[in-house]
Coordinates of C-alpha atoms and ligand atoms in Angstrom, one line a residue:
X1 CA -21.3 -19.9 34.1
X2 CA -18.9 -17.4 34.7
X3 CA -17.2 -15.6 31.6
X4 CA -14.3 -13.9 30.8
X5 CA -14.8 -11.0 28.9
X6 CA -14.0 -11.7 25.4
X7 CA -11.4 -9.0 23.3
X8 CA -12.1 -7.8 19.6
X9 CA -8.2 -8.2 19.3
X10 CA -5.4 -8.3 21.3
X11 CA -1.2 -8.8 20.9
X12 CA 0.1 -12.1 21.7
X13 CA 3.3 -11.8 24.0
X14 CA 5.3 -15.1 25.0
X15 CA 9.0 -15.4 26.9
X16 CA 10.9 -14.7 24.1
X17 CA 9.3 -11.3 23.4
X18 CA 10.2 -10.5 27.1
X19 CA 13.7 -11.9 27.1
X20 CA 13.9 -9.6 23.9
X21 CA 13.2 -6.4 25.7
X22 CA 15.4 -7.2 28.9
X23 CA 18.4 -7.8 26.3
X24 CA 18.0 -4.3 25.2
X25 CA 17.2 -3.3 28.8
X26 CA 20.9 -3.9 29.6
X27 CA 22.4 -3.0 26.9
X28 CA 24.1 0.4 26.2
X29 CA 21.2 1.9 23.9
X30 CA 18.0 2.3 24.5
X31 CA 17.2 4.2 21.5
X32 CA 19.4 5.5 18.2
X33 CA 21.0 1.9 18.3
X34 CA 21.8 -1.0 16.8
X35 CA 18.7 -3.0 17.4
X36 CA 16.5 -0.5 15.2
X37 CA 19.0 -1.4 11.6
X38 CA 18.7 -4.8 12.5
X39 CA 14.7 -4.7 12.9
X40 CA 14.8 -2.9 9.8
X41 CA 17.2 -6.1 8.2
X42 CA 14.5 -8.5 9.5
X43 CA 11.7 -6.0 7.8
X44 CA 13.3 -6.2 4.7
X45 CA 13.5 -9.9 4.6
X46 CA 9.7 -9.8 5.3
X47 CA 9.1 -7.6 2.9
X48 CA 11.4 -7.9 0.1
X49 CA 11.7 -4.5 0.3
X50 CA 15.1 -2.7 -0.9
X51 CA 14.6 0.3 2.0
X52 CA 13.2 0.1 5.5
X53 CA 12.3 3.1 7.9
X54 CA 11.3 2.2 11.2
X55 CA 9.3 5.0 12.9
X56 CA 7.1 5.4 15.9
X57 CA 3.3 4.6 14.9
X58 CA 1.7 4.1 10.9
X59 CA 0.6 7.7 11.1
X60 CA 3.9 8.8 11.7
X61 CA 4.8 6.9 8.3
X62 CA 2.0 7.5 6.1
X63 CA 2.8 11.0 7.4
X64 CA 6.7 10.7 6.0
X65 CA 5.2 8.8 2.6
X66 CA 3.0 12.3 1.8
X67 CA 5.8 14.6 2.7
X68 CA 8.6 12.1 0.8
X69 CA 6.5 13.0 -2.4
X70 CA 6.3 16.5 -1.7
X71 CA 2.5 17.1 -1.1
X72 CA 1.8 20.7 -0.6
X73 CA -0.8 23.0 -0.7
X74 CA -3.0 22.2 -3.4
X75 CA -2.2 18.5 -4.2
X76 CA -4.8 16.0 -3.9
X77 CA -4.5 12.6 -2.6
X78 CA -7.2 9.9 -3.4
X79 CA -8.2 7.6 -0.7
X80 CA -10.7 5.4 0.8
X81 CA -13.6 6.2 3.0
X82 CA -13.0 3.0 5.0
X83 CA -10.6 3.2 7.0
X84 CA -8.9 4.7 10.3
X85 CA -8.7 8.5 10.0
X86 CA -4.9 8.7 10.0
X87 CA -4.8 7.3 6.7
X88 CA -6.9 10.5 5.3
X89 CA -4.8 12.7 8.0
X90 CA -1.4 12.3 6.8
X91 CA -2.6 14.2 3.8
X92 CA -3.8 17.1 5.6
X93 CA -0.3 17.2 7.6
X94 CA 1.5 18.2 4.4
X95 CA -2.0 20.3 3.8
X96 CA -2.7 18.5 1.3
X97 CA -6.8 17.7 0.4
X98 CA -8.0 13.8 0.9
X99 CA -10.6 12.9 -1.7
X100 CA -12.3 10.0 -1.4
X101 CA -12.9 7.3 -3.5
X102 CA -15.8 4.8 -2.8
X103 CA -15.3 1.2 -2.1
X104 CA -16.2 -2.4 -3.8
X105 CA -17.8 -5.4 -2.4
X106 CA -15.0 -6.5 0.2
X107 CA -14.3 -3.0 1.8
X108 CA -11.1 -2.0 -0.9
X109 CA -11.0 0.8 -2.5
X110 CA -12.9 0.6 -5.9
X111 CA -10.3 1.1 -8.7
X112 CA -13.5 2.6 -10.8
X113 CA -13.8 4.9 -8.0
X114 CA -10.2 6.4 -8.2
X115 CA -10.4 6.8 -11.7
X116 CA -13.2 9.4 -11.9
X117 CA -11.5 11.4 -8.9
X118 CA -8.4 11.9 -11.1
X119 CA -7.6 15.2 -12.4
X120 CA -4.6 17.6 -12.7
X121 CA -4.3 18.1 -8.8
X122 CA -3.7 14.2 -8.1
X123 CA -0.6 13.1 -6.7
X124 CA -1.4 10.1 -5.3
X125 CA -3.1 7.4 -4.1
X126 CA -3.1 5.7 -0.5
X127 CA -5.2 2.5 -0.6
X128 CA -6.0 0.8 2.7
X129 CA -5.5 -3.2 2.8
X130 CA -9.1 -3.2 4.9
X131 CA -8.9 -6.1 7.2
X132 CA -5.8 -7.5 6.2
X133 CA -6.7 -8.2 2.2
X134 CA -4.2 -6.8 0.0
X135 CA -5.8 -3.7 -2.0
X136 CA -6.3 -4.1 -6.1
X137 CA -2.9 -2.7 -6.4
X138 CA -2.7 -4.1 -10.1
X139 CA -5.9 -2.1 -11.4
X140 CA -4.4 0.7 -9.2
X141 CA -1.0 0.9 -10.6
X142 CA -1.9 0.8 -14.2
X143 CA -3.9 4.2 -13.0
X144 CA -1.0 5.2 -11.4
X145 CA 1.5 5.1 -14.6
X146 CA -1.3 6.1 -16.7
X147 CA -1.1 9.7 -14.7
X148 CA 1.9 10.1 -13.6
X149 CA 1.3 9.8 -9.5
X150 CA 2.7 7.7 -6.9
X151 CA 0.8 4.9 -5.1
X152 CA 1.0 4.5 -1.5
X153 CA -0.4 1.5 0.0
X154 CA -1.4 1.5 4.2
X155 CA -0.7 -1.8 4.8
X156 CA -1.5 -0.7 8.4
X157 CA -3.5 -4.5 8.5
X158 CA -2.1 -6.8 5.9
X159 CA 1.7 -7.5 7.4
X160 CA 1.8 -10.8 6.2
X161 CA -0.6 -11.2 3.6
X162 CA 0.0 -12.2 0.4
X163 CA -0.9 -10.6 -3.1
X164 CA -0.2 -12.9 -6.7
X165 CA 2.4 -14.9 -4.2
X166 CA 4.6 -11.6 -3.5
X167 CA 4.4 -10.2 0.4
X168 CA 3.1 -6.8 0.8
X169 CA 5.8 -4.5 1.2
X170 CA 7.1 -3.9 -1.9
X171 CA 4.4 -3.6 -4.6
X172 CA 3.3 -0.4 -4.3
X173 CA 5.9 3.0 -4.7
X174 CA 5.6 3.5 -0.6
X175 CA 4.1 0.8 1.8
X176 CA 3.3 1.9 5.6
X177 CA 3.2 -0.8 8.4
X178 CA 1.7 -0.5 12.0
X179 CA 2.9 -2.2 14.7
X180 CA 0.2 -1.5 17.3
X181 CA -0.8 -4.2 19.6
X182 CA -4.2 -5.0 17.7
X183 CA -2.4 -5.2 14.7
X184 CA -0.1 -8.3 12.8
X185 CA 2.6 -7.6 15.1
X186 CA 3.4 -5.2 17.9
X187 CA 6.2 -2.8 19.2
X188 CA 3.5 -1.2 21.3
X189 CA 3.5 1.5 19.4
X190 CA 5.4 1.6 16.1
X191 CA 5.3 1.4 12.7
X192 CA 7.9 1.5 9.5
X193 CA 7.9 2.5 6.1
X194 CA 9.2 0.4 3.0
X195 CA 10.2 1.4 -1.0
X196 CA 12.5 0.1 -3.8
X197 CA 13.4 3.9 -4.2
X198 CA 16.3 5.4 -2.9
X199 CA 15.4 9.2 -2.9
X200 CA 12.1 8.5 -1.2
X201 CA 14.1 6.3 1.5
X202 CA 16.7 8.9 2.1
X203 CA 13.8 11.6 2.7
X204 CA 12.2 9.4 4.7
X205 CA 15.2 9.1 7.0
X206 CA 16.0 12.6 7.1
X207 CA 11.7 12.7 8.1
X208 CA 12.2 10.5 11.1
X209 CA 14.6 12.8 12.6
X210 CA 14.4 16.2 12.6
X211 CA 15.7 16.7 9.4
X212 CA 19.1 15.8 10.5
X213 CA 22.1 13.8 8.9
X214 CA 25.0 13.0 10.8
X215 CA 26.6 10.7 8.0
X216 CA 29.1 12.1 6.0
X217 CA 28.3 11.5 2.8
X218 CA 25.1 13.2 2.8
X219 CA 26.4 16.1 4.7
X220 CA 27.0 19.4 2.3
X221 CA 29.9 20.6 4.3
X222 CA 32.2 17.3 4.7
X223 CA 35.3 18.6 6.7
X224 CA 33.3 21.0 9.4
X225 CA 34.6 18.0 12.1
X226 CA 33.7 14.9 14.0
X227 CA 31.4 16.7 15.4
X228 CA 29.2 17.8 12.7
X229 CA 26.0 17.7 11.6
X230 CA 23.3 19.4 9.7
X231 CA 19.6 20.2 9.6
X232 CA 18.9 20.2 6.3
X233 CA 15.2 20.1 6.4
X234 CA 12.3 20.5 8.7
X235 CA 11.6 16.8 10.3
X236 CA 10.4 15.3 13.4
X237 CA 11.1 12.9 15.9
X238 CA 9.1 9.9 15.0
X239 CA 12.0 7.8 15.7
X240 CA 11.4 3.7 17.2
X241 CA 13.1 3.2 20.5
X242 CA 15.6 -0.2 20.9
X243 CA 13.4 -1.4 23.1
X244 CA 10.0 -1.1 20.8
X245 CA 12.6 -3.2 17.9
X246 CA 13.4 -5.7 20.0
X247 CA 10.3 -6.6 20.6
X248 CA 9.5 -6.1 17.0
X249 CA 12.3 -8.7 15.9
X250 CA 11.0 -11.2 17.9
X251 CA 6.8 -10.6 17.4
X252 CA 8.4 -10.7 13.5
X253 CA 9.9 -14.1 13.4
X254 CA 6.5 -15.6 14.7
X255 CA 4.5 -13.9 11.8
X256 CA 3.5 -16.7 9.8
X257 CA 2.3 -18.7 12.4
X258 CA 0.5 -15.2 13.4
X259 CA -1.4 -15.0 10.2
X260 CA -2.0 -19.3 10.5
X261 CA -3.8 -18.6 13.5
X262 CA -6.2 -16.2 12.4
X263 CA -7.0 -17.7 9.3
X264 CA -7.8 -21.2 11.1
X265 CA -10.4 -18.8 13.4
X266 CA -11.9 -17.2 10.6
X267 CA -12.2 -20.3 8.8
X268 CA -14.3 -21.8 11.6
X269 CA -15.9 -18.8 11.6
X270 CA -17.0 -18.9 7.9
X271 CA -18.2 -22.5 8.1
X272 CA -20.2 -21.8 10.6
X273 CA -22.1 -18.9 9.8
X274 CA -22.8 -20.7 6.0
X275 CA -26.6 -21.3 6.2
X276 CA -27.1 -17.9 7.7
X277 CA -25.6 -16.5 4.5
X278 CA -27.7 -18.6 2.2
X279 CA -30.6 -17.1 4.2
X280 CA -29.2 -13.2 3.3
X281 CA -29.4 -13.0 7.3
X282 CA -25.1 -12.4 7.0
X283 CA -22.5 -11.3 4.3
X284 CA -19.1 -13.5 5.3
X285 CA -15.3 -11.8 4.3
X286 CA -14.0 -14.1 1.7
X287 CA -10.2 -14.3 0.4
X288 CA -10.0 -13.0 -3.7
X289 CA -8.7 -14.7 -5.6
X290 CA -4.4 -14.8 -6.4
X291 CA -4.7 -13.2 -2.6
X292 CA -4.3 -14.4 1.0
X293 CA -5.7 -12.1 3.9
X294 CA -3.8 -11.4 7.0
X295 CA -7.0 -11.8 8.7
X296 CA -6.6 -8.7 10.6
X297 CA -10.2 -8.6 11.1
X298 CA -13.7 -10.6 11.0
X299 CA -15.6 -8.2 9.5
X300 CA -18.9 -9.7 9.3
X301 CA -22.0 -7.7 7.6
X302 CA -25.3 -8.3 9.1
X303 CA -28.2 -7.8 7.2
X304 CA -29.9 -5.9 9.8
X305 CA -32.5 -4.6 8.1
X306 CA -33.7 -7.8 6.6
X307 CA -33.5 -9.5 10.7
X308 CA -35.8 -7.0 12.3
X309 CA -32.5 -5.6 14.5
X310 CA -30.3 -3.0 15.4
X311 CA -26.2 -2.6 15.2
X312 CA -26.6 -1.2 19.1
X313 CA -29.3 -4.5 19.9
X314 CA -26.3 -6.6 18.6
X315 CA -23.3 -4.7 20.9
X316 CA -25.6 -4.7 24.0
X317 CA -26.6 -8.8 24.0
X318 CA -22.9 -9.1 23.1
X319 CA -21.6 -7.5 25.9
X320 CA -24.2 -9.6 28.2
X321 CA -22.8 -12.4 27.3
X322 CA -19.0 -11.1 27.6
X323 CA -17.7 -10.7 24.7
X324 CA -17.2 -7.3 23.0
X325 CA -17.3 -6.3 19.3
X326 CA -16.0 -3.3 17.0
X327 CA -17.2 -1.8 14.1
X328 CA -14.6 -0.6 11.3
X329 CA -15.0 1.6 10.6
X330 CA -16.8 5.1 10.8
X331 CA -16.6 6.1 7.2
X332 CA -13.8 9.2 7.6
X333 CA -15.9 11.8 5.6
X334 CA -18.8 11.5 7.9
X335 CA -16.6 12.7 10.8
X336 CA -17.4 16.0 11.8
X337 CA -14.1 17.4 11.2
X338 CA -14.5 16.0 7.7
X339 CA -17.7 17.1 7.2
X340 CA -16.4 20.8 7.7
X341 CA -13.4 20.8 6.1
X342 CA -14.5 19.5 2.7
X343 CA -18.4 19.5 3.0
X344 CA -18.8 15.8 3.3
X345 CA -22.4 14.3 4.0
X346 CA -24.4 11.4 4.0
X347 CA -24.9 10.0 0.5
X348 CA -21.4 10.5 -0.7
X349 CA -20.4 7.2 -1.1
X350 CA -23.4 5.2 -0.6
X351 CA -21.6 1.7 -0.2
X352 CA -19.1 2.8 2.2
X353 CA -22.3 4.2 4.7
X354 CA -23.9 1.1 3.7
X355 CA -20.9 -0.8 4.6
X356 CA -20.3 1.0 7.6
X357 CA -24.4 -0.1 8.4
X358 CA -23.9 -3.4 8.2
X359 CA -20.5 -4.0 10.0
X360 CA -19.2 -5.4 13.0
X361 CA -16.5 -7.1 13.7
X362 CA -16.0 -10.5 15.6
X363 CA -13.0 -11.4 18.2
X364 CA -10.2 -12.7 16.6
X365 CA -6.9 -13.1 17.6
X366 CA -4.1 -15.9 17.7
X367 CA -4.9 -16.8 21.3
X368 CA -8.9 -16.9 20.7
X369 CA -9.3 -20.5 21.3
X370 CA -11.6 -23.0 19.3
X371 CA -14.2 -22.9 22.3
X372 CA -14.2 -19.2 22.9
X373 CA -15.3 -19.1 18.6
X374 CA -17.6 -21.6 19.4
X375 CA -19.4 -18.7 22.0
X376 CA -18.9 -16.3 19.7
X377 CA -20.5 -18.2 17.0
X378 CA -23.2 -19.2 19.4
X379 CA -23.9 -15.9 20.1
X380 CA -25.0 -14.8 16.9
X381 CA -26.8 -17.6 16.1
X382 CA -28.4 -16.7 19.3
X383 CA -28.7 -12.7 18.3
X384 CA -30.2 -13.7 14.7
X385 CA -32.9 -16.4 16.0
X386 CA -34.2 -16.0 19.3
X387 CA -33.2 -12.3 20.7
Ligands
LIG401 C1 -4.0 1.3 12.9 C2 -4.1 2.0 11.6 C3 -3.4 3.1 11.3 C4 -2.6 3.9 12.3 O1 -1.6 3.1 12.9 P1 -0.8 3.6 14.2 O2 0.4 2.7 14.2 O3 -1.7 3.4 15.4 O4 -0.5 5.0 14.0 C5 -3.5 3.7 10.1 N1 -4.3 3.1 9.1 C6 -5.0 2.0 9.4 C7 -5.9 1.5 8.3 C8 -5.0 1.5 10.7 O5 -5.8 0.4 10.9

């Protein structure tokens, strides 16, 4: 039997998205217009968010959060080992030094953790909502008011996850979204930035554009002319095209049924894989509790070790049978550039490396279909047993 290859994730596009796009197509802006402020509406709904920045990827906003808090040289941001390297980058932007903090049994950053990597230097901390679960942003904020620095949560997987019934997107002081095709929902590229705080919202706005304001009342001379405008500090363009927020407002009204879909997968999923877990052969993600996941991934931990087998065995008899598999993720300090930059090694935080050991994650998107999760399942009863 002939196979298509099976994704580790991929967006889910329909007519509407299309008609969406085309809209803008023929309308008079295709960037700096109206569509992005009403994305940003939608967001905000979403969110329950007071302020919404729409920008250009999640690095681009977890690159405005640092620099809307004013890290500098010699500030110190706390932040997890797990995760994709832009959400350790964005401090180095503002040149700024990422310290890690290890994790705790589901991938989050270990509260614990933090806590010993506090000192005078901190300004912050940017937890990562690995695989779509909200981070222990409770624990984390009491750390956060007990020292006086901001938390920022990269929320780059959980659009649409829950945390003690309140959406993600505005419990923590600066929440940073992704909109990349793998992720909840997609502009293509794109990402946004939300906060109940008005100063941080207007320097994030300022951020997104060169540093420019146009508007009058932020403008320090206010008669210059229609003309006007002023660059008031150094900024970038990491603005979201009309085009990219149509496509977001319609990917966002199907959110919910987004998350649905996922969940139902990973449900089958855990079922499934039940007696291998009894047997220690497999370590299964699991929702806390007062939380619900926005499933971004299956991360599934496989007791190698224990099975006789290797992470590369597992990828190669995968891809034989068509279906292909990630791993997330590389643990950021064993990356070479980390490694040089702030001497970083093997045996710094054991349960991220042996997280990062045991790892790999399944297909699983809103289009995976029951039978497609049935091969995959198959498959790794098939990997475990017989290979
Ligand atoms: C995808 C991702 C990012 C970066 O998102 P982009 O929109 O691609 O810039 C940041 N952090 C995490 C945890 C991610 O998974």
């Amino acid at each position: 039997m002939i196979h298509t290859l099976l994704p580790y994730s991929k967006q889910t596009i329909d007519r509407a998205d299309i008609d969406s796009v085309i809209r803008v197509l023929k309308s008079p802006y295709l960037t700096q217009g109206p569509t992005i402020e009403l994305f940003e509406e939608k967001l905000k709904e979403k969110t329950s968010a007071k302020y919404v920045v729409a920008v250009n990827s999640a690095t681009a906003a977890l690159h405005a959060a640092c620099f809307a808090i004013g890290i500098d040289e010699g500030d110190e941001i706390i932040t997890s080992p797990l995760s994709f390297a832009a959400s350790a980058n964005c401090v180095v932007y503002c040149r700024g030094k990422p310290v890690f903090a290890d994790i705790d049994k589901d991938g989050l950053i270990d509260p614990n953790e933090v806590k010993k990597k506090i000192n005078k230097k901190t300004k912050a901390i940017v937890t990562v909502d690995y695989a779509g679960q909200p981070s222990r942003i409770n624990e984390l904020k009491i750390l956060c008011k007990q020292h006086g620095i901001y938390l920022i949560q990269d929320a780059a997987h959980s659009l649409g996850a829950t945390y003690y019934h309140k959406p993600i997107g505005s419990l923590s002081d600066i929440t940073c979204f992704s909109f990349h095709p793998v992720k909840t929902i997609t502009t293509g590229e794109g990402g946004a930035i939300t906060t109940n705080d008005r100063s941080i919202y207007e320097k994030i706005l300022k951020f997104r554009s060169h540093g420019i304001i146009k508007s009058k009342q932020y403008l320090y001379k206010k008669n210059e002319g229609p003309w006007y405008y002023e660059m008031q500090t150094l900024g970038y363009n990491y603005r979201l095209t009309d085009i990219q927020a149509a496509l977001g407002i319609s990917q966002l009204s199907k959110v919910e049924d987004f998350v649905k879909k996922r969940f139902s997968i990973a449900r089958i999923y855990n079922t499934s894989f039940k007696d291998l877990e009894k047997k220690e052969k497999l370590i299964l993600p699991k929702e806390r509790s007062k939380t619900t996941s926005a499933w971004h991934l299956y991360p599934l931990r496989v007791n190698f070790s224990y099975i006789g087998k290797t992470k590369k065995d597992m990828f190669i008899y995968f891809h034989k049978q068509g279906i292909n598999l990630q791993v997330h993720y590389i643990p950021i300090h064993l990356h070479p550039y980390y490694k040089k930059k702030l001497h970083t090694k093997i045996g710094d935080y054991p349960k991220t490396e042996m997280f990062y050991e045991q790892e790999i994650s399944l297909p699983l998107y809103p289009t995976l279909k029951d039978k497609e999760a049935e091969r995959v399942i198959k498959t790794v009863y098939n990997f475990i047993n017989n290979s």
